[in-house]
PDB file of C-alpha atoms in Angstrom:
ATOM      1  CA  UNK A   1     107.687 111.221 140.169  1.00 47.00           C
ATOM      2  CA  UNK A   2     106.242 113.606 143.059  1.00 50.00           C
ATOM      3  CA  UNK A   3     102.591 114.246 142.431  1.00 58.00           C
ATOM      4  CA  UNK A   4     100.979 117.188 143.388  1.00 78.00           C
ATOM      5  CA  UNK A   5      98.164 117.329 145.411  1.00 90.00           C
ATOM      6  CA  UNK A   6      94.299 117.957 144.293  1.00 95.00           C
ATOM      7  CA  UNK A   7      90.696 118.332 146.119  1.00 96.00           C
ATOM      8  CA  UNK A   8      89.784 114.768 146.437  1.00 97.00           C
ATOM      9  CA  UNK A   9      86.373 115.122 144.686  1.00 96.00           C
ATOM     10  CA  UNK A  10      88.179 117.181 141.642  1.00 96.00           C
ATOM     11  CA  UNK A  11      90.499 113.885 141.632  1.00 97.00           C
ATOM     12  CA  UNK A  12      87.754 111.313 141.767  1.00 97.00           C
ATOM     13  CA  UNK A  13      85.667 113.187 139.449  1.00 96.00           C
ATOM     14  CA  UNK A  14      88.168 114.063 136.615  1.00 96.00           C
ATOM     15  CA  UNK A  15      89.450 110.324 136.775  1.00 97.00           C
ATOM     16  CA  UNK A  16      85.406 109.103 136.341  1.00 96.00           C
ATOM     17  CA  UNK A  17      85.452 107.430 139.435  1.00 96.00           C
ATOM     18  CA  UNK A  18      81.828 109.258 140.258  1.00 95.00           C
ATOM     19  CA  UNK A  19      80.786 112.958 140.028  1.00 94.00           C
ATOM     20  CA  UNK A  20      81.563 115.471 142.927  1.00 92.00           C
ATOM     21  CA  UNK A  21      78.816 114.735 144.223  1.00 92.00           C
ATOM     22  CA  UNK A  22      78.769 111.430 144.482  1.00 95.00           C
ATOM     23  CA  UNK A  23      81.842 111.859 146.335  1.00 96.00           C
ATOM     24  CA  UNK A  24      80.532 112.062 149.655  1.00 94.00           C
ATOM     25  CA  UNK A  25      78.620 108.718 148.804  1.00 95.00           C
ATOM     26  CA  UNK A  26      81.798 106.969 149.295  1.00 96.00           C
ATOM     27  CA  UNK A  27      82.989 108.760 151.925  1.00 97.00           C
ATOM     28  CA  UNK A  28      80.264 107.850 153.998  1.00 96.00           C
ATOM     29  CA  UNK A  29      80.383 104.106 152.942  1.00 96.00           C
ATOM     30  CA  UNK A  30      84.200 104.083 154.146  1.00 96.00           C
ATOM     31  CA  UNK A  31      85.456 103.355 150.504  1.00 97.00           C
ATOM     32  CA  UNK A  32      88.011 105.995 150.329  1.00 97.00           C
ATOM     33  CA  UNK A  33      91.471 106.145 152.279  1.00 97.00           C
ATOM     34  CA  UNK A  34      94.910 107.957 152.158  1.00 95.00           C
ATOM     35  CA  UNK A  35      97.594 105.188 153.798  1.00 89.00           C
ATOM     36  CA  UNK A  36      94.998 103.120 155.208  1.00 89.00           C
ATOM     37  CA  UNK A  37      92.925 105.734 157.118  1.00 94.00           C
ATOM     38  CA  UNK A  38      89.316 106.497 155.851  1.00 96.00           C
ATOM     39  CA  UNK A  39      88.677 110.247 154.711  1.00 95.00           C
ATOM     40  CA  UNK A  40      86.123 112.092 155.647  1.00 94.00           C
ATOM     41  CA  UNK A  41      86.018 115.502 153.592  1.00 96.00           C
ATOM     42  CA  UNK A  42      85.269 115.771 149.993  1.00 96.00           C
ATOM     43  CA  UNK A  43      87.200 118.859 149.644  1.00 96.00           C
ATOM     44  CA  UNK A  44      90.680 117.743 151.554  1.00 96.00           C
ATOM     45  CA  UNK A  45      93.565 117.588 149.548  1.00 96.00           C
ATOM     46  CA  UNK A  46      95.457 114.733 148.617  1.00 96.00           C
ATOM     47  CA  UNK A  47      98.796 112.714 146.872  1.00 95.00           C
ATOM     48  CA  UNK A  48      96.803 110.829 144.347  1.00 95.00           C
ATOM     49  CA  UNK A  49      99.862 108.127 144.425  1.00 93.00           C
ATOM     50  CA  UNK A  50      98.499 108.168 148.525  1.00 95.00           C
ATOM     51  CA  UNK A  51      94.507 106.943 147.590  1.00 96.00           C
ATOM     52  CA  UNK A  52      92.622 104.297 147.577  1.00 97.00           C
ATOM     53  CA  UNK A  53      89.413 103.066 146.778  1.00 97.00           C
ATOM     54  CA  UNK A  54      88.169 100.248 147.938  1.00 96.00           C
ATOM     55  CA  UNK A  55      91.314  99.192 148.883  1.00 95.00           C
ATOM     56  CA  UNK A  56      92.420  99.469 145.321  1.00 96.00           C
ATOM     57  CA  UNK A  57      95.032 102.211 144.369  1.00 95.00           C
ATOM     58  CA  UNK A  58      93.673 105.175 141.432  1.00 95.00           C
ATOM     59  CA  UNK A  59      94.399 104.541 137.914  1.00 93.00           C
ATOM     60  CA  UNK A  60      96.809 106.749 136.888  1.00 87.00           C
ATOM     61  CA  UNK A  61      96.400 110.231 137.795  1.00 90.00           C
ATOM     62  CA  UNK A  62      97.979 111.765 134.780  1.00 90.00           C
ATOM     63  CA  UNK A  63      97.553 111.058 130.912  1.00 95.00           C
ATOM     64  CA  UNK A  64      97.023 107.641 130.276  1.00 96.00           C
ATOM     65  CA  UNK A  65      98.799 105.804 127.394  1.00 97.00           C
ATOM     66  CA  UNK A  66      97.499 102.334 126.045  1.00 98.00           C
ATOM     67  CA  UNK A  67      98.380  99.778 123.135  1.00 98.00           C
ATOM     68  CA  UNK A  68      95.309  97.984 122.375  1.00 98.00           C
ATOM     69  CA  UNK A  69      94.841  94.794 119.929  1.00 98.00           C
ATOM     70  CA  UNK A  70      91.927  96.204 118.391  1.00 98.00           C
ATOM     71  CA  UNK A  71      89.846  93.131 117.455  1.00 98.00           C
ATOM     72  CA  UNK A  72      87.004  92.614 114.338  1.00 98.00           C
ATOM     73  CA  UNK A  73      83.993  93.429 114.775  1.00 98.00           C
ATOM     74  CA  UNK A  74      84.688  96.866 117.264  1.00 98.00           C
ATOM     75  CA  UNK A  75      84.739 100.020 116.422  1.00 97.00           C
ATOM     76  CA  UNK A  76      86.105 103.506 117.282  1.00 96.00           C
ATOM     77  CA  UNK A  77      82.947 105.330 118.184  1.00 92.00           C
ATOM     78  CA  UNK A  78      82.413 106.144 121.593  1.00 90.00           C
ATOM     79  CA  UNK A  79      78.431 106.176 121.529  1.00 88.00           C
ATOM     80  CA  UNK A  80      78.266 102.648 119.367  1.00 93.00           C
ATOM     81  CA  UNK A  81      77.083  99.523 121.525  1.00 92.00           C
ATOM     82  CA  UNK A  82      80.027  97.597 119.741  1.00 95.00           C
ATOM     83  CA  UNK A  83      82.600 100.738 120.939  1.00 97.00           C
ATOM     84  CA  UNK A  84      86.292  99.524 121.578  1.00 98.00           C
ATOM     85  CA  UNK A  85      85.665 101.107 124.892  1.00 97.00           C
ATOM     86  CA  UNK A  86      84.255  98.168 126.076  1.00 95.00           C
ATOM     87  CA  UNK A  87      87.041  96.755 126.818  1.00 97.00           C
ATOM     88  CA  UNK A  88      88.665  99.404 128.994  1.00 97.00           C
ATOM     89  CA  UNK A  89      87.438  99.663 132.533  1.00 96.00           C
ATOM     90  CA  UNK A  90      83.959 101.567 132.481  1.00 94.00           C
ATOM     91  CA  UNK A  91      85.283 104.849 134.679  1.00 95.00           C
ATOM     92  CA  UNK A  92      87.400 105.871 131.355  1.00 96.00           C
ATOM     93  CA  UNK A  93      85.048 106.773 129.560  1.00 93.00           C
ATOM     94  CA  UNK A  94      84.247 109.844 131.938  1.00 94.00           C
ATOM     95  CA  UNK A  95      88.017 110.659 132.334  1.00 95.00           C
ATOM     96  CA  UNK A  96      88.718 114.866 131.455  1.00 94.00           C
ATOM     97  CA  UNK A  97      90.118 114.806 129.313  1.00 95.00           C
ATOM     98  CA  UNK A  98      88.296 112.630 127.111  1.00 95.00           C
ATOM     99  CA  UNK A  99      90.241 109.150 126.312  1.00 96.00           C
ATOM    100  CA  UNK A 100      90.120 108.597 122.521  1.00 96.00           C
ATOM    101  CA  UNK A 101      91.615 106.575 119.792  1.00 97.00           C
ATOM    102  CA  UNK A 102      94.668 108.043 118.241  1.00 97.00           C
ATOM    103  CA  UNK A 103      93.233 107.631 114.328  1.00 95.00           C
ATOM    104  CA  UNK A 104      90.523 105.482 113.747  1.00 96.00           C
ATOM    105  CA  UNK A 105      90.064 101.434 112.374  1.00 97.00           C
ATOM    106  CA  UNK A 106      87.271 100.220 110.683  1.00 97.00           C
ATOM    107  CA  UNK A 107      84.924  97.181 112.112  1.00 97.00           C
ATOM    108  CA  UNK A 108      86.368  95.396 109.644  1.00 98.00           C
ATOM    109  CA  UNK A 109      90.132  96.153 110.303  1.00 98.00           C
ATOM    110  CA  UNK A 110      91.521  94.655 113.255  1.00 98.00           C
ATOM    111  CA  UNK A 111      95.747  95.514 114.845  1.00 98.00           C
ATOM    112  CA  UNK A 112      97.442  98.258 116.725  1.00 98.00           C
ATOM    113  CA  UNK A 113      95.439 101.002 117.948  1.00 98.00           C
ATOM    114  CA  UNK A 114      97.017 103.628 120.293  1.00 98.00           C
ATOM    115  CA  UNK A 115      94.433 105.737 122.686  1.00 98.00           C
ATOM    116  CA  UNK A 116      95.524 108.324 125.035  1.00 97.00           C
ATOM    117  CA  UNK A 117      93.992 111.380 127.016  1.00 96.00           C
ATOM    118  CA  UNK A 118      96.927 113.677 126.394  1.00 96.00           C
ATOM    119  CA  UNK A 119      95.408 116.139 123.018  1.00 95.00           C
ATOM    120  CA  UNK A 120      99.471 117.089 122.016  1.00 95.00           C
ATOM    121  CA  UNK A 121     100.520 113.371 122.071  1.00 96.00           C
ATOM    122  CA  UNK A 122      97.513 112.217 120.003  1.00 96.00           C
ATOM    123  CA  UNK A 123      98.100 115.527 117.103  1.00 95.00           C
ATOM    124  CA  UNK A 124     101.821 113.861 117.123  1.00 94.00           C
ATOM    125  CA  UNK A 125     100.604 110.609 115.662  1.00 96.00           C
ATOM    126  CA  UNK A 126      98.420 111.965 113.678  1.00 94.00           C
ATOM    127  CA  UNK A 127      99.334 114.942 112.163  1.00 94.00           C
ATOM    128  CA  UNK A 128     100.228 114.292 108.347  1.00 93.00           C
ATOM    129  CA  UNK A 129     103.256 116.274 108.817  1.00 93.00           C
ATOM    130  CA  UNK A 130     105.114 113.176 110.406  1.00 93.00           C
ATOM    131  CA  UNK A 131     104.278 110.591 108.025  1.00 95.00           C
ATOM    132  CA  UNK A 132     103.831 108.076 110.524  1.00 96.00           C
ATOM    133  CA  UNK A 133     104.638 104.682 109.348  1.00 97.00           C
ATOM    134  CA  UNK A 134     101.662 102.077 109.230  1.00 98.00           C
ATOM    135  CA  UNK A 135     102.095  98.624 107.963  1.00 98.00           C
ATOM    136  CA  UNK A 136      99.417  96.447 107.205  1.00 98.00           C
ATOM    137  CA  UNK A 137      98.760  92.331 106.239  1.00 98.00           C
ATOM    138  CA  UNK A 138      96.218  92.152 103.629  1.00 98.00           C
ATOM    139  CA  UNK A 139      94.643  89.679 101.638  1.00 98.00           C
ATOM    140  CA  UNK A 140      92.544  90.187  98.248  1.00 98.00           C
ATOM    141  CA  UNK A 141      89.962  88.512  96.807  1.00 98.00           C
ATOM    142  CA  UNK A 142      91.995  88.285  93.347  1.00 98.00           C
ATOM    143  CA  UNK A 143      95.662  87.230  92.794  1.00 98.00           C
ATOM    144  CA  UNK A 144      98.027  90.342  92.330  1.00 98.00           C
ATOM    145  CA  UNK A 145      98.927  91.169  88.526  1.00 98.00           C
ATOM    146  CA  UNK A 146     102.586  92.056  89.160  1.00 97.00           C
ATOM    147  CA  UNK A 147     101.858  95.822  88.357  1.00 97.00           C
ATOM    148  CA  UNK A 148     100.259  96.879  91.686  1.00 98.00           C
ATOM    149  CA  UNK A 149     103.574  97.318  93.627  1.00 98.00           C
ATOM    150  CA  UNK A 150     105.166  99.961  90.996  1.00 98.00           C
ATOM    151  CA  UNK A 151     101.449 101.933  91.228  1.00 98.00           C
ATOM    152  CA  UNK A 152     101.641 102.543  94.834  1.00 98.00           C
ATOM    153  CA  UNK A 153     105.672 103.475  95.014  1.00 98.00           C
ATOM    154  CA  UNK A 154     104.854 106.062  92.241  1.00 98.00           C
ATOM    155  CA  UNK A 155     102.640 108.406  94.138  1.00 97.00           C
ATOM    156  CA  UNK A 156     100.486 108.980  91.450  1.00 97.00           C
ATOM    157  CA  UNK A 157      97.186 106.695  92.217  1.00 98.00           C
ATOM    158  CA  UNK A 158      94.318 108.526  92.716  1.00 97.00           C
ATOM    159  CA  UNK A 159      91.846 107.559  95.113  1.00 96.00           C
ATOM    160  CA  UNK A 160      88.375 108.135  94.225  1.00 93.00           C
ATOM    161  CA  UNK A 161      86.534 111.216  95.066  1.00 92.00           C
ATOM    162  CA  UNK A 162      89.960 112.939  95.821  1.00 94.00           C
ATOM    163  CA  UNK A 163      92.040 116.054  93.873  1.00 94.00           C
ATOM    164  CA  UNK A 164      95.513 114.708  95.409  1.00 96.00           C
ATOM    165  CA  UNK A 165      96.735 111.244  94.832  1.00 97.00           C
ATOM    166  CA  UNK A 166      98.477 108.822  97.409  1.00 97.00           C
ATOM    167  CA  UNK A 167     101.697 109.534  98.882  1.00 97.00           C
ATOM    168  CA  UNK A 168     104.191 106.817  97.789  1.00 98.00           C
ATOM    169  CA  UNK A 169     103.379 103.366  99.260  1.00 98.00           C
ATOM    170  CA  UNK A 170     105.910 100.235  99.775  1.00 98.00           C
ATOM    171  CA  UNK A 171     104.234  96.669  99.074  1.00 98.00           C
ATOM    172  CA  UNK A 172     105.797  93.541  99.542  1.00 98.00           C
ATOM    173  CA  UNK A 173     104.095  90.501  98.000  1.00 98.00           C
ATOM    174  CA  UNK A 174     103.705  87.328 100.436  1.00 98.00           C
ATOM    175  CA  UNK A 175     101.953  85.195  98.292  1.00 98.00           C
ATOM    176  CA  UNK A 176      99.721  85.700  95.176  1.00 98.00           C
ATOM    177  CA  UNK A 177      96.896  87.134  97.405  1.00 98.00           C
ATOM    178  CA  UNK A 178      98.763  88.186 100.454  1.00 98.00           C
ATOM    179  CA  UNK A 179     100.703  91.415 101.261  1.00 98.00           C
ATOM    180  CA  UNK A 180     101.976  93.646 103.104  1.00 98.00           C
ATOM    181  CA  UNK A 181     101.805  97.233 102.655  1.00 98.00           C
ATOM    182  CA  UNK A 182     103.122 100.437 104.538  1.00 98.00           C
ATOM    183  CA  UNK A 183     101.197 103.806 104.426  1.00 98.00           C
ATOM    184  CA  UNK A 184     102.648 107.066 105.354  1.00 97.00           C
ATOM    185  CA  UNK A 185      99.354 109.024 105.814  1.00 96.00           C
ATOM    186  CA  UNK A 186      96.324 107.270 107.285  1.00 94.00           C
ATOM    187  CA  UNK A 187      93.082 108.485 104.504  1.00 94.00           C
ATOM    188  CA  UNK A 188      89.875 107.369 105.434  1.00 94.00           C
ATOM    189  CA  UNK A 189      89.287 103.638 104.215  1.00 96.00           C
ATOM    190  CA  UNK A 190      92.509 103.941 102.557  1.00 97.00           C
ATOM    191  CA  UNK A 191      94.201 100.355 101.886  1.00 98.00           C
ATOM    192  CA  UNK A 192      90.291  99.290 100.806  1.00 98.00           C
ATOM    193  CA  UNK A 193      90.215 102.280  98.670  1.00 98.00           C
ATOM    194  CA  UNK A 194      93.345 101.467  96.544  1.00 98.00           C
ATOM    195  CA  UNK A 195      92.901  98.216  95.644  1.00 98.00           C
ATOM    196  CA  UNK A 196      89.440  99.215  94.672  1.00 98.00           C
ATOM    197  CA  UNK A 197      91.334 101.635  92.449  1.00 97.00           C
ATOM    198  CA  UNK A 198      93.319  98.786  91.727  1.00 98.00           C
ATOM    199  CA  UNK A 199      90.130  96.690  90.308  1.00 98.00           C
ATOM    200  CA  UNK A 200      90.559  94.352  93.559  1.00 98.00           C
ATOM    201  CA  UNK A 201      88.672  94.171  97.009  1.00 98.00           C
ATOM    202  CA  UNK A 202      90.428  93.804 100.155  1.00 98.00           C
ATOM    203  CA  UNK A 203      88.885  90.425 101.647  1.00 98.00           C
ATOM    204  CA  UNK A 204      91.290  91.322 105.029  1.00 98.00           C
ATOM    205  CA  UNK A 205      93.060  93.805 106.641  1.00 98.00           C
ATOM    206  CA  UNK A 206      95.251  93.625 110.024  1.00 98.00           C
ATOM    207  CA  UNK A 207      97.645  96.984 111.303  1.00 98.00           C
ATOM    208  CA  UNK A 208     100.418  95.226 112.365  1.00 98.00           C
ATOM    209  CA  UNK A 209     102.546  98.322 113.207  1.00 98.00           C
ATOM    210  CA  UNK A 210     101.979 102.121 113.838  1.00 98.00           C
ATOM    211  CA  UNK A 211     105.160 103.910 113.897  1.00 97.00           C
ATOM    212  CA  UNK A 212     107.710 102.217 115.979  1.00 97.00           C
ATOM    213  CA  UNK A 213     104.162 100.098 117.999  1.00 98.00           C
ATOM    214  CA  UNK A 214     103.674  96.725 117.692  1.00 98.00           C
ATOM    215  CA  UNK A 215     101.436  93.883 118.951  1.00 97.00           C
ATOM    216  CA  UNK A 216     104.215  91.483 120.489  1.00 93.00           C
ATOM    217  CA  UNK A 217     101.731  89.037 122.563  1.00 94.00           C
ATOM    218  CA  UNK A 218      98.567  91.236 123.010  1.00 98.00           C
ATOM    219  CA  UNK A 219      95.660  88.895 122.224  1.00 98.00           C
ATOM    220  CA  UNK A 220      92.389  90.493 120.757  1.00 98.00           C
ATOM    221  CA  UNK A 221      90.587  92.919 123.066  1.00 98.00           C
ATOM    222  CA  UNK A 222      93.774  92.970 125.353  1.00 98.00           C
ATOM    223  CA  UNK A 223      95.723  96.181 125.730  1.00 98.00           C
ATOM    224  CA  UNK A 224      98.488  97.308 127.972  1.00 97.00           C
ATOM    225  CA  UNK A 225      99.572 101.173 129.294  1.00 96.00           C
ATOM    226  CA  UNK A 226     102.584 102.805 127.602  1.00 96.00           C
ATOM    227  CA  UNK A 227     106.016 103.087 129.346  1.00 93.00           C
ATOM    228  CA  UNK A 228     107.517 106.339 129.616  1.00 92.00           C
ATOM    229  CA  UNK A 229     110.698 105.325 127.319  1.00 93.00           C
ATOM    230  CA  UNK A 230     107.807 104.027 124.834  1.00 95.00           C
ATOM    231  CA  UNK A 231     105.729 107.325 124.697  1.00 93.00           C
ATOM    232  CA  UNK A 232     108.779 109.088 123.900  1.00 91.00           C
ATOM    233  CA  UNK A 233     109.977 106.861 121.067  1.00 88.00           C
ATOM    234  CA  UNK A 234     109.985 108.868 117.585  1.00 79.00           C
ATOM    235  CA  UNK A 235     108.586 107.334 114.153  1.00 66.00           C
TER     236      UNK A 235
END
């Protein structure tokens, strides 16, 4: 794909390599080159496909699109010492548009988490009007009663503190503690909540698909950037 071209600090700046100002900083110290020749201007305007930095081509210029294997113990804030942002390179953070989780897991949840830059692409996996498919492993403290599965297929459980109950929920015992259950809406705390509605407590909880998303190999804290067939792919 042809990129067009953009004032080298307003490329270096929006991407979080540095600030505009801090531009000329690397200019100086050699660090930035179109084809292998140094630049020398802040304001000259480049490919972004063409520069380098340190030798080192530019993360993507555009949105970026990443499956990440959200690990315990992390969480989705971005101002939290234990932030999933950790494990992304460092210059992301600053990226303009901001680069966010698409929905949110607890500390305590670990599985797929997407995280983009591109605002329409995030409302599309998150706006209740889709329905977007999670599935979840979980394990409970107490062994299932044989009712639980008919509860959350009926739509009718209602979640404490709310006026509208559940939408309809498929569960699919794996052994008397085990389980695995697909949402279609993604309520805050929401598998924790309805077993707790459920007089049970959710000892574990792993998101082992979001949508058509899955883990494959990604270890904890590993993550990988999107294909272009793959950020296309419907529900």
């Amino acid at each position: 794909m042809a990129h067009s071209s953009e004032r080298l600090d307003h490329l270096l700046s929006r991407l979080g390599y540095c600030s505009r100002s801090e531009v000329r900083d690397l200019l100086r110290e050699g660090r930035v080159s179109v084809d292998g020749m140094p630049l020398r201007k802040a304001a000259t305007k480049v490919d972004p496909a063409t520069v380098q930095i340190d030798e080192e081509p530019l993360d993507h210029p555009y949105p970026l699109y990443v499956l990440y294997h959200k690990p315990l113990g992390k969480v989705c804030a971005h101002d939290d010492p234990r932030a999933i942002y950790q494990d992304f390179p460092p210059r992301w953070r600053y990226r303009r548009p901001s680069f966010s989780s698409v929905g949110r897991l607890d500390r305590e949840t670990s599985g797929v988490l997407l995280l983009t830059d591109d605002g329409d692409w995030l409302h599309r996996w998150t706006s209740p009007r889709y329905e977007i498919p999670r599935q979840y492993r979980v394990t409970l403290q107490n062994p299932l009663q044989g009712h639980e599965a008919g509860i959350l297929a009926s739509g009718t459980l209602l979640l404490e503190g709310e006026h509208s109950p559940c939408k309809a929920a498929e569960m699919i015992p794996l052994g008397t503690t085990e389980l695995q259950l697909t949402l279609h809406e993604g309520r805050y705390h929401e598998v924790r909540r309805m077993f707790a509605a459920l007089d049970n407590l959710v000892l574990s909880l792993h998101r082992e698909a979001f949508g058509p998303f899955t883990l494959d190999d990604l270890a904890p804290g590993q993550w990988r950037e999107l294909s272009e067939i793959e950020r296309q792919m419907e529900s």
